[in-house]
mmCIF file of C-alpha atoms and ligand atoms in Angstrom:
data_model
loop_
_atom_site.group_PDB
_atom_site.id
_atom_site.type_symbol
_atom_site.label_atom_id
_atom_site.label_comp_id
_atom_site.label_asym_id
_atom_site.label_seq_id
_atom_site.Cartn_x
_atom_site.Cartn_y
_atom_site.Cartn_z
ATOM 1 C CA UNK A 1407 -24.675 -0.034 -8.093
ATOM 2 C CA UNK A 1408 -27.636 0.936 -5.477
ATOM 3 C CA UNK A 1409 -25.333 2.966 -3.249
ATOM 4 C CA UNK A 1410 -25.742 5.708 -5.951
ATOM 5 C CA UNK A 1411 -29.394 5.503 -5.662
ATOM 6 C CA UNK A 1412 -29.112 7.243 -2.150
ATOM 7 C CA UNK A 1413 -27.114 10.542 -2.998
ATOM 8 C CA UNK A 1414 -28.672 13.806 -2.081
ATOM 9 C CA UNK A 1415 -27.789 16.974 -1.385
ATOM 10 C CA UNK A 1416 -26.335 16.419 2.009
ATOM 11 C CA UNK A 1417 -23.864 13.462 0.456
ATOM 12 C CA UNK A 1418 -20.227 14.534 1.058
ATOM 13 C CA UNK A 1419 -17.958 13.337 -2.110
ATOM 14 C CA UNK A 1420 -14.775 11.418 -2.298
ATOM 15 C CA UNK A 1421 -12.911 10.530 -5.287
ATOM 16 C CA UNK A 1422 -10.306 8.505 -6.746
ATOM 17 C CA UNK A 1423 -7.931 10.264 -9.341
ATOM 18 C CA UNK A 1424 -5.725 8.696 -11.704
ATOM 19 C CA UNK A 1425 -5.199 9.048 -15.642
ATOM 20 C CA UNK A 1426 -6.405 6.595 -17.196
ATOM 21 C CA UNK A 1427 -9.321 6.399 -15.062
ATOM 22 C CA UNK A 1428 -11.483 3.329 -16.523
ATOM 23 C CA UNK A 1429 -9.646 0.586 -14.731
ATOM 24 C CA UNK A 1430 -9.931 2.103 -11.249
ATOM 25 C CA UNK A 1431 -11.313 -0.129 -8.479
ATOM 26 C CA UNK A 1432 -11.929 2.376 -5.704
ATOM 27 C CA UNK A 1433 -15.532 3.070 -6.485
ATOM 28 C CA UNK A 1434 -16.727 -0.562 -6.483
ATOM 29 C CA UNK A 1435 -15.091 -0.782 -2.949
ATOM 30 C CA UNK A 1436 -15.931 2.119 -1.148
ATOM 31 C CA UNK A 1437 -19.199 2.557 -2.342
ATOM 32 C CA UNK A 1438 -20.706 -0.616 -0.882
ATOM 33 C CA UNK A 1439 -19.121 0.026 2.357
ATOM 34 C CA UNK A 1440 -20.667 3.306 2.576
ATOM 35 C CA UNK A 1441 -23.965 1.553 1.841
ATOM 36 C CA UNK A 1442 -23.265 -1.365 4.080
ATOM 37 C CA UNK A 1443 -22.379 1.108 6.932
ATOM 38 C CA UNK A 1444 -24.999 3.930 5.937
ATOM 39 C CA UNK A 1445 -22.455 6.525 5.305
ATOM 40 C CA UNK A 1446 -23.959 9.774 3.368
ATOM 41 C CA UNK A 1447 -20.657 9.351 1.169
ATOM 42 C CA UNK A 1448 -19.793 8.721 -2.119
ATOM 43 C CA UNK A 1449 -16.705 7.601 -4.301
ATOM 44 C CA UNK A 1450 -16.181 8.878 -7.510
ATOM 45 C CA UNK A 1451 -13.759 8.379 -10.259
ATOM 46 C CA UNK A 1452 -11.753 11.856 -11.257
ATOM 47 C CA UNK A 1453 -10.071 11.735 -14.574
ATOM 48 C CA UNK A 1454 -7.337 14.055 -14.411
ATOM 49 C CA UNK A 1455 -4.707 14.397 -17.162
ATOM 50 C CA UNK A 1456 -1.397 15.346 -15.870
ATOM 51 C CA UNK A 1457 -1.170 18.099 -17.717
ATOM 52 C CA UNK A 1458 -4.618 19.379 -15.882
ATOM 53 C CA UNK A 1459 -3.921 17.924 -12.417
ATOM 54 C CA UNK A 1460 -3.644 21.175 -11.027
ATOM 55 C CA UNK A 1461 -6.385 22.591 -12.058
ATOM 56 C CA UNK A 1462 -8.700 19.578 -11.362
ATOM 57 C CA UNK A 1463 -7.571 19.688 -7.840
ATOM 58 C CA UNK A 1464 -7.975 23.287 -7.585
ATOM 59 C CA UNK A 1465 -11.496 22.780 -8.580
ATOM 60 C CA UNK A 1466 -12.137 20.202 -5.937
ATOM 61 C CA UNK A 1467 -10.791 22.264 -3.392
ATOM 62 C CA UNK A 1468 -13.095 24.486 -4.098
ATOM 63 C CA UNK A 1469 -16.122 22.414 -3.247
ATOM 64 C CA UNK A 1470 -16.801 22.286 0.513
ATOM 65 C CA UNK A 1471 -18.471 19.212 0.194
ATOM 66 C CA UNK A 1472 -15.184 17.022 -1.705
ATOM 67 C CA UNK A 1473 -13.423 15.506 1.087
ATOM 68 C CA UNK A 1474 -10.528 14.194 -0.168
ATOM 69 C CA UNK A 1475 -9.003 11.415 -2.798
ATOM 70 C CA UNK A 1476 -7.876 8.231 -3.286
ATOM 71 C CA UNK A 1477 -4.588 8.532 -5.358
ATOM 72 C CA UNK A 1478 -3.057 6.527 -8.041
ATOM 73 C CA UNK A 1479 -1.251 5.713 -11.413
ATOM 74 C CA UNK A 1480 0.214 8.551 -12.400
ATOM 75 C CA UNK A 1481 -0.530 11.049 -9.995
ATOM 76 C CA UNK A 1482 1.208 9.861 -6.869
ATOM 77 C CA UNK A 1483 4.136 11.827 -6.970
ATOM 78 C CA UNK A 1484 2.893 14.722 -8.423
ATOM 79 C CA UNK A 1485 0.049 15.400 -6.009
ATOM 80 C CA UNK A 1486 2.603 14.773 -3.041
ATOM 81 C CA UNK A 1487 4.707 18.166 -4.280
ATOM 82 C CA UNK A 1488 1.222 19.806 -4.493
ATOM 83 C CA UNK A 1489 0.206 19.001 -0.660
ATOM 84 C CA UNK A 1490 0.302 21.512 1.870
ATOM 85 C CA UNK A 1491 0.949 18.775 4.161
ATOM 86 C CA UNK A 1492 2.289 15.035 4.002
ATOM 87 C CA UNK A 1493 2.518 12.672 6.761
ATOM 88 C CA UNK A 1494 5.648 10.868 7.763
ATOM 89 C CA UNK A 1495 5.231 7.646 5.534
ATOM 90 C CA UNK A 1496 4.245 9.577 2.782
ATOM 91 C CA UNK A 1497 7.718 11.853 2.870
ATOM 92 C CA UNK A 1498 9.794 8.691 3.581
ATOM 93 C CA UNK A 1499 8.293 6.921 0.604
ATOM 94 C CA UNK A 1500 7.941 10.419 -1.657
ATOM 95 C CA UNK A 1501 4.530 9.184 -2.721
ATOM 96 C CA UNK A 1502 0.876 9.719 -1.469
ATOM 97 C CA UNK A 1503 -1.831 7.230 -1.993
ATOM 98 C CA UNK A 1504 -4.380 9.295 -0.296
ATOM 99 C CA UNK A 1505 -5.293 13.224 0.076
ATOM 100 C CA UNK A 1506 -7.754 14.982 1.951
ATOM 101 C CA UNK A 1507 -8.739 18.614 2.452
ATOM 102 C CA UNK A 1508 -8.934 19.587 5.744
ATOM 103 C CA UNK A 1509 -11.204 22.450 7.308
ATOM 104 C CA UNK A 1510 -9.256 25.277 5.902
ATOM 105 C CA UNK A 1511 -9.268 23.299 2.821
ATOM 106 C CA UNK A 1512 -5.513 22.850 3.071
ATOM 107 C CA UNK A 1513 -4.412 19.405 1.008
ATOM 108 C CA UNK A 1514 -3.158 17.017 3.308
ATOM 109 C CA UNK A 1515 -1.539 13.614 1.888
ATOM 110 C CA UNK A 1516 -0.171 10.316 3.377
ATOM 111 C CA UNK A 1517 1.093 6.798 2.047
ATOM 112 C CA UNK A 1518 -0.921 3.682 3.372
ATOM 113 C CA UNK A 1519 0.757 0.971 1.157
ATOM 114 C CA UNK A 1520 3.181 -0.010 4.070
ATOM 115 C CA UNK A 1521 0.847 0.838 6.779
ATOM 116 C CA UNK A 1522 -1.666 -1.528 4.812
ATOM 117 C CA UNK A 1523 0.662 -4.273 4.986
ATOM 118 C CA UNK A 1524 1.665 -4.146 8.477
ATOM 119 C CA UNK A 1525 -2.056 -3.882 9.487
ATOM 120 C CA UNK A 1526 -3.105 -6.858 7.347
ATOM 121 C CA UNK A 1527 -0.698 -8.926 8.888
ATOM 122 C CA UNK A 1528 -1.838 -8.109 12.417
ATOM 123 C CA UNK A 1529 -5.083 -8.832 11.316
ATOM 124 C CA UNK A 1530 -4.369 -12.194 10.604
ATOM 125 C CA UNK A 1531 -2.580 -12.935 13.756
ATOM 126 C CA UNK A 1532 1.177 -12.138 12.332
ATOM 127 C CA UNK A 1533 2.790 -9.490 14.432
ATOM 128 C CA UNK A 1534 5.786 -7.946 13.001
ATOM 129 C CA UNK A 1535 7.089 -5.860 15.483
ATOM 130 C CA UNK A 1536 10.382 -7.762 17.202
ATOM 131 C CA UNK A 1537 10.291 -10.195 14.662
ATOM 132 C CA UNK A 1538 13.035 -10.538 12.261
ATOM 133 C CA UNK A 1539 12.127 -10.307 8.410
ATOM 134 C CA UNK A 1540 13.506 -10.838 4.956
ATOM 135 C CA UNK A 1541 12.114 -8.516 2.154
ATOM 136 C CA UNK A 1542 12.252 -9.596 -1.332
ATOM 137 C CA UNK A 1543 12.481 -6.729 -3.668
ATOM 138 C CA UNK A 1544 13.168 -2.653 -3.297
ATOM 139 C CA UNK A 1545 10.688 -1.462 -5.814
ATOM 140 C CA UNK A 1546 7.734 1.013 -5.388
ATOM 141 C CA UNK A 1547 5.866 -1.257 -2.931
ATOM 142 C CA UNK A 1548 9.020 -2.711 -1.166
ATOM 143 C CA UNK A 1549 10.122 0.809 -0.563
ATOM 144 C CA UNK A 1550 6.709 1.364 1.443
ATOM 145 C CA UNK A 1551 6.523 -1.875 3.084
ATOM 146 C CA UNK A 1552 10.352 -1.380 4.444
ATOM 147 C CA UNK A 1553 9.560 2.006 5.946
ATOM 148 C CA UNK A 1554 6.490 0.422 7.462
ATOM 149 C CA UNK A 1555 7.956 -2.374 9.076
ATOM 150 C CA UNK A 1556 10.943 -0.145 10.285
ATOM 151 C CA UNK A 1557 8.301 2.055 12.254
ATOM 152 C CA UNK A 1558 6.284 -1.276 13.408
ATOM 153 C CA UNK A 1559 9.916 -1.875 14.866
ATOM 154 C CA UNK A 1560 10.944 -5.105 13.651
ATOM 155 C CA UNK A 1561 13.836 -6.667 15.458
ATOM 156 C CA UNK A 1562 15.848 -6.779 11.884
ATOM 157 C CA UNK A 1563 15.171 -6.250 8.607
ATOM 158 C CA UNK A 1564 17.548 -7.676 5.526
ATOM 159 C CA UNK A 1565 16.212 -6.639 2.085
ATOM 160 C CA UNK A 1566 17.294 -8.657 -0.925
ATOM 161 C CA UNK A 1567 17.010 -7.197 -4.354
ATOM 162 C CA UNK A 1568 17.954 -8.831 -7.673
ATOM 163 C CA UNK A 1569 19.218 -5.169 -8.835
ATOM 164 C CA UNK A 1570 21.209 -4.887 -5.529
ATOM 165 C CA UNK A 1571 22.028 -1.427 -5.556
ATOM 166 C CA UNK A 1572 18.415 -0.591 -5.393
ATOM 167 C CA UNK A 1573 18.372 -3.037 -1.985
ATOM 168 C CA UNK A 1574 21.380 -0.535 -0.688
ATOM 169 C CA UNK A 1575 19.628 2.294 -1.617
ATOM 170 C CA UNK A 1576 16.590 1.458 0.399
ATOM 171 C CA UNK A 1577 18.463 -0.142 3.065
ATOM 172 C CA UNK A 1578 20.406 2.976 3.382
ATOM 173 C CA UNK A 1579 17.217 5.129 3.774
ATOM 174 C CA UNK A 1580 15.467 3.294 6.056
ATOM 175 C CA UNK A 1581 18.820 2.984 8.552
ATOM 176 C CA UNK A 1582 18.761 6.784 8.497
ATOM 177 C CA UNK A 1583 15.161 7.386 9.284
ATOM 178 C CA UNK A 1584 15.029 4.428 12.022
ATOM 179 C CA UNK A 1585 18.610 4.105 13.113
ATOM 180 C CA UNK A 1586 17.113 2.309 15.835
ATOM 181 C CA UNK A 1587 16.457 -0.676 13.702
ATOM 182 C CA UNK A 1588 19.016 -3.081 12.248
ATOM 183 C CA UNK A 1589 18.805 -2.958 8.567
ATOM 184 C CA UNK A 1590 21.082 -4.888 6.037
ATOM 185 C CA UNK A 1591 20.922 -5.870 2.393
ATOM 186 C CA UNK A 1592 21.306 -9.822 2.282
ATOM 187 C CA UNK A 1593 20.867 -12.854 -0.033
ATOM 188 C CA UNK A 1594 17.492 -14.626 -0.766
ATOM 189 C CA UNK A 1595 18.142 -16.851 2.140
ATOM 190 C CA UNK A 1596 15.931 -16.225 5.432
ATOM 191 C CA UNK A 1597 19.169 -17.255 7.560
ATOM 192 C CA UNK A 1598 17.468 -16.985 10.759
ATOM 193 C CA UNK A 1599 14.376 -14.584 9.705
ATOM 194 C CA UNK A 1600 11.055 -15.332 11.001
ATOM 195 C CA UNK A 1601 9.198 -13.452 8.090
ATOM 196 C CA UNK A 1602 9.436 -13.518 4.393
ATOM 197 C CA UNK A 1603 8.057 -11.009 2.575
ATOM 198 C CA UNK A 1604 7.778 -11.089 -1.296
ATOM 199 C CA UNK A 1605 7.457 -7.307 -2.506
ATOM 200 C CA UNK A 1606 8.681 -8.231 -5.919
ATOM 201 C CA UNK A 1607 6.385 -8.405 -8.857
ATOM 202 C CA UNK A 1608 7.734 -12.268 -9.599
ATOM 203 C CA UNK A 1609 4.831 -14.341 -9.232
ATOM 204 C CA UNK A 1610 2.241 -11.871 -11.345
ATOM 205 C CA UNK A 1611 2.460 -13.916 -14.357
ATOM 206 C CA UNK A 1612 2.791 -17.674 -15.052
ATOM 207 C CA UNK A 1613 6.122 -18.659 -15.746
ATOM 208 C CA UNK A 1614 7.822 -16.254 -13.394
ATOM 209 C CA UNK A 1615 10.571 -17.209 -11.297
ATOM 210 C CA UNK A 1616 10.128 -17.677 -7.771
ATOM 211 C CA UNK A 1617 11.837 -14.884 -5.548
ATOM 212 C CA UNK A 1618 13.294 -17.220 -3.389
ATOM 213 C CA UNK A 1619 14.793 -20.726 -3.724
ATOM 214 C CA UNK A 1620 12.118 -23.262 -2.560
ATOM 215 C CA UNK A 1621 14.837 -25.166 -0.616
ATOM 216 C CA UNK A 1622 14.817 -22.126 1.733
ATOM 217 C CA UNK A 1623 11.008 -22.252 2.626
ATOM 218 C CA UNK A 1624 11.337 -24.124 6.209
ATOM 219 C CA UNK A 1625 8.205 -24.700 8.442
ATOM 220 C CA UNK A 1626 9.383 -22.230 10.834
ATOM 221 C CA UNK A 1627 9.133 -19.508 8.214
ATOM 222 C CA UNK A 1628 6.261 -17.216 7.589
ATOM 223 C CA UNK A 1629 5.908 -16.640 3.869
ATOM 224 C CA UNK A 1630 4.035 -12.973 3.085
ATOM 225 C CA UNK A 1631 3.067 -12.247 -0.383
ATOM 226 C CA UNK A 1632 1.418 -8.542 -1.704
ATOM 227 C CA UNK A 1633 0.680 -10.173 -5.079
ATOM 228 C CA UNK A 1634 -3.216 -10.626 -5.220
ATOM 229 C CA UNK A 1635 -4.088 -12.002 -8.510
ATOM 230 C CA UNK A 1636 -3.385 -15.100 -8.691
ATOM 231 C CA UNK A 1637 -4.464 -15.282 -5.027
ATOM 232 C CA UNK A 1638 -2.008 -18.495 -4.365
ATOM 233 C CA UNK A 1639 1.080 -17.273 -6.198
ATOM 234 C CA UNK A 1640 3.862 -19.992 -7.022
ATOM 235 C CA UNK A 1641 5.763 -18.751 -4.125
ATOM 236 C CA UNK A 1642 2.763 -19.307 -1.850
ATOM 237 C CA UNK A 1643 2.086 -22.807 -3.122
ATOM 238 C CA UNK A 1644 5.785 -23.484 -2.626
ATOM 239 C CA UNK A 1645 5.536 -22.284 1.173
ATOM 240 C CA UNK A 1646 2.392 -24.392 1.710
ATOM 241 C CA UNK A 1647 3.531 -27.278 0.532
ATOM 242 C CA UNK A 1648 6.773 -26.683 2.919
ATOM 243 C CA UNK A 1649 4.364 -26.627 5.865
ATOM 244 C CA UNK A 1650 5.268 -22.879 6.070
ATOM 245 C CA UNK A 1651 2.137 -20.272 7.503
ATOM 246 C CA UNK A 1652 1.368 -17.857 4.893
ATOM 247 C CA UNK A 1653 -0.595 -14.415 4.621
ATOM 248 C CA UNK A 1654 -2.104 -13.798 1.201
ATOM 249 C CA UNK A 1655 -1.991 -10.715 -0.774
ATOM 250 C CA UNK A 1656 -5.240 -9.438 -0.476
ATOM 251 C CA UNK A 1657 -5.253 -8.434 3.388
ATOM 252 C CA UNK A 1658 -3.017 -5.437 2.578
ATOM 253 C CA UNK A 1659 -5.650 -4.203 0.265
ATOM 254 C CA UNK A 1660 -8.292 -4.897 2.713
ATOM 255 C CA UNK A 1661 -6.362 -3.034 5.445
ATOM 256 C CA UNK A 1662 -5.479 0.266 3.202
ATOM 257 C CA UNK A 1663 -8.990 0.431 2.420
ATOM 258 C CA UNK A 1664 -9.726 0.738 6.186
ATOM 259 C CA UNK A 1665 -7.001 3.046 6.353
ATOM 260 C CA UNK A 1666 -7.381 5.225 3.599
ATOM 261 C CA UNK A 1667 -11.107 5.391 4.604
ATOM 262 C CA UNK A 1668 -9.903 6.643 8.350
ATOM 263 C CA UNK A 1669 -7.814 9.228 7.088
ATOM 264 C CA UNK A 1670 -10.515 10.528 4.538
ATOM 265 C CA UNK A 1671 -12.969 10.733 7.223
ATOM 266 C CA UNK A 1672 -15.442 9.184 4.658
ATOM 267 C CA UNK A 1673 -16.455 6.531 7.041
ATOM 268 C CA UNK A 1674 -18.167 9.319 9.667
HETATM 269 P P1 LIG B 405 6.179 -2.008 -7.767
HETATM 270 O O1 LIG B 405 5.521 -0.614 -7.887
HETATM 271 O O2 LIG B 405 5.121 -2.998 -8.031
HETATM 272 O O3 LIG B 405 6.562 -2.086 -6.650
HETATM 273 P P2 LIG B 405 8.414 -1.814 -9.437
HETATM 274 O O4 LIG B 405 8.603 -0.739 -8.384
HETATM 275 O O5 LIG B 405 8.791 -1.696 -11.113
HETATM 276 O O6 LIG B 405 6.754 -2.399 -8.996
HETATM 277 O O7 LIG B 405 9.209 -3.064 -8.752
HETATM 278 C C1 LIG B 405 9.385 -4.486 -8.789
HETATM 279 C C2 LIG B 405 10.222 -5.206 -8.155
HETATM 280 O O8 LIG B 405 10.167 -6.631 -8.330
HETATM 281 C C3 LIG B 405 11.522 -4.866 -8.264
HETATM 282 O O9 LIG B 405 12.153 -4.854 -6.752
HETATM 283 C C4 LIG B 405 12.268 -5.740 -9.426
HETATM 284 O O10 LIG B 405 13.633 -6.063 -8.992
HETATM 285 P P3 LIG B 405 14.477 -5.101 -9.945
HETATM 286 O O11 LIG B 405 14.960 -3.707 -8.961
HETATM 287 O O12 LIG B 405 15.762 -5.871 -9.871
HETATM 288 O O13 LIG B 405 14.021 -4.881 -11.408
HETATM 289 C C5 LIG B 405 11.371 -6.950 -8.807
HETATM 290 N N1 LIG B 405 11.368 -8.106 -9.723
HETATM 291 C C6 LIG B 405 10.415 -8.144 -10.960
HETATM 292 N N2 LIG B 405 10.666 -8.992 -11.638
HETATM 293 C C7 LIG B 405 11.347 -10.153 -10.880
HETATM 294 C C8 LIG B 405 11.811 -11.354 -11.014
HETATM 295 N N3 LIG B 405 11.509 -12.083 -12.018
HETATM 296 N N4 LIG B 405 12.806 -11.879 -10.001
HETATM 297 C C9 LIG B 405 13.176 -10.855 -9.172
HETATM 298 N N5 LIG B 405 12.637 -9.808 -8.832
HETATM 299 C C10 LIG B 405 12.048 -9.447 -9.655
#
């Protein structure tokens, strides 16, 4: 990649920390952005086996030119525990996906999964503030998105999950954090909600069931997906053929990259 050709002694170093490491995509995403924006920075893979995580972080912390990390599997929870400070969404979700080292080399973490979804919606002209939302799924991604939707001030959030107790737990946690937002557990039926967001993994693989019965996809409902591959999931195909507006999964990642880059300060 040509971005690496421009690395000099002044280049600020950022990383993506994971184990295993070979599959990480952040270097392929951030380095072309640094190059396009003329930013003197590089994003490198940092392979940190779980039993050496603290040692690796201590070493990075000791390097004044190391700015911070995108965090991925399996370290999102463990790194949160090691942070000196964690932003509100990170604390609510219970996991961080970015950490930066501040001037005192303190480790500051936060989670941008949900904020990326909300920003991605807005970037496509789909405001969530004041809108009613049916969220399908209450797994890891669903947790981040539910808190971010509440933080953005949706008028109503209904959570449906195949395993109901997880929806109940998430609804209770969101309600406790955002008492001003009406949050409930409901059926996989928009029932007046303006936006349906699929945070389940149903749609990743051929033959997966639809996470909601297609008969509920009326043209006045906006259907948002967070699955990126395939770009057009069966859910989005059904929504489009019913005349619904749709939001593709890739916008969440695009905006997460912007938000994480801004948080790490790597685009300066
Ligand atoms: P992620 O980190 O990607 O969110 P996860 O935490 O494993 O992954 O959560 C997967 C979500 O997709 C869960 O809400 C899961 O429902 P359960 O809690 O009942 O397992 C949901 N999910 C997965 N496959 C599904 C399917 N075939 N139909 C409906 N929901 C499904």
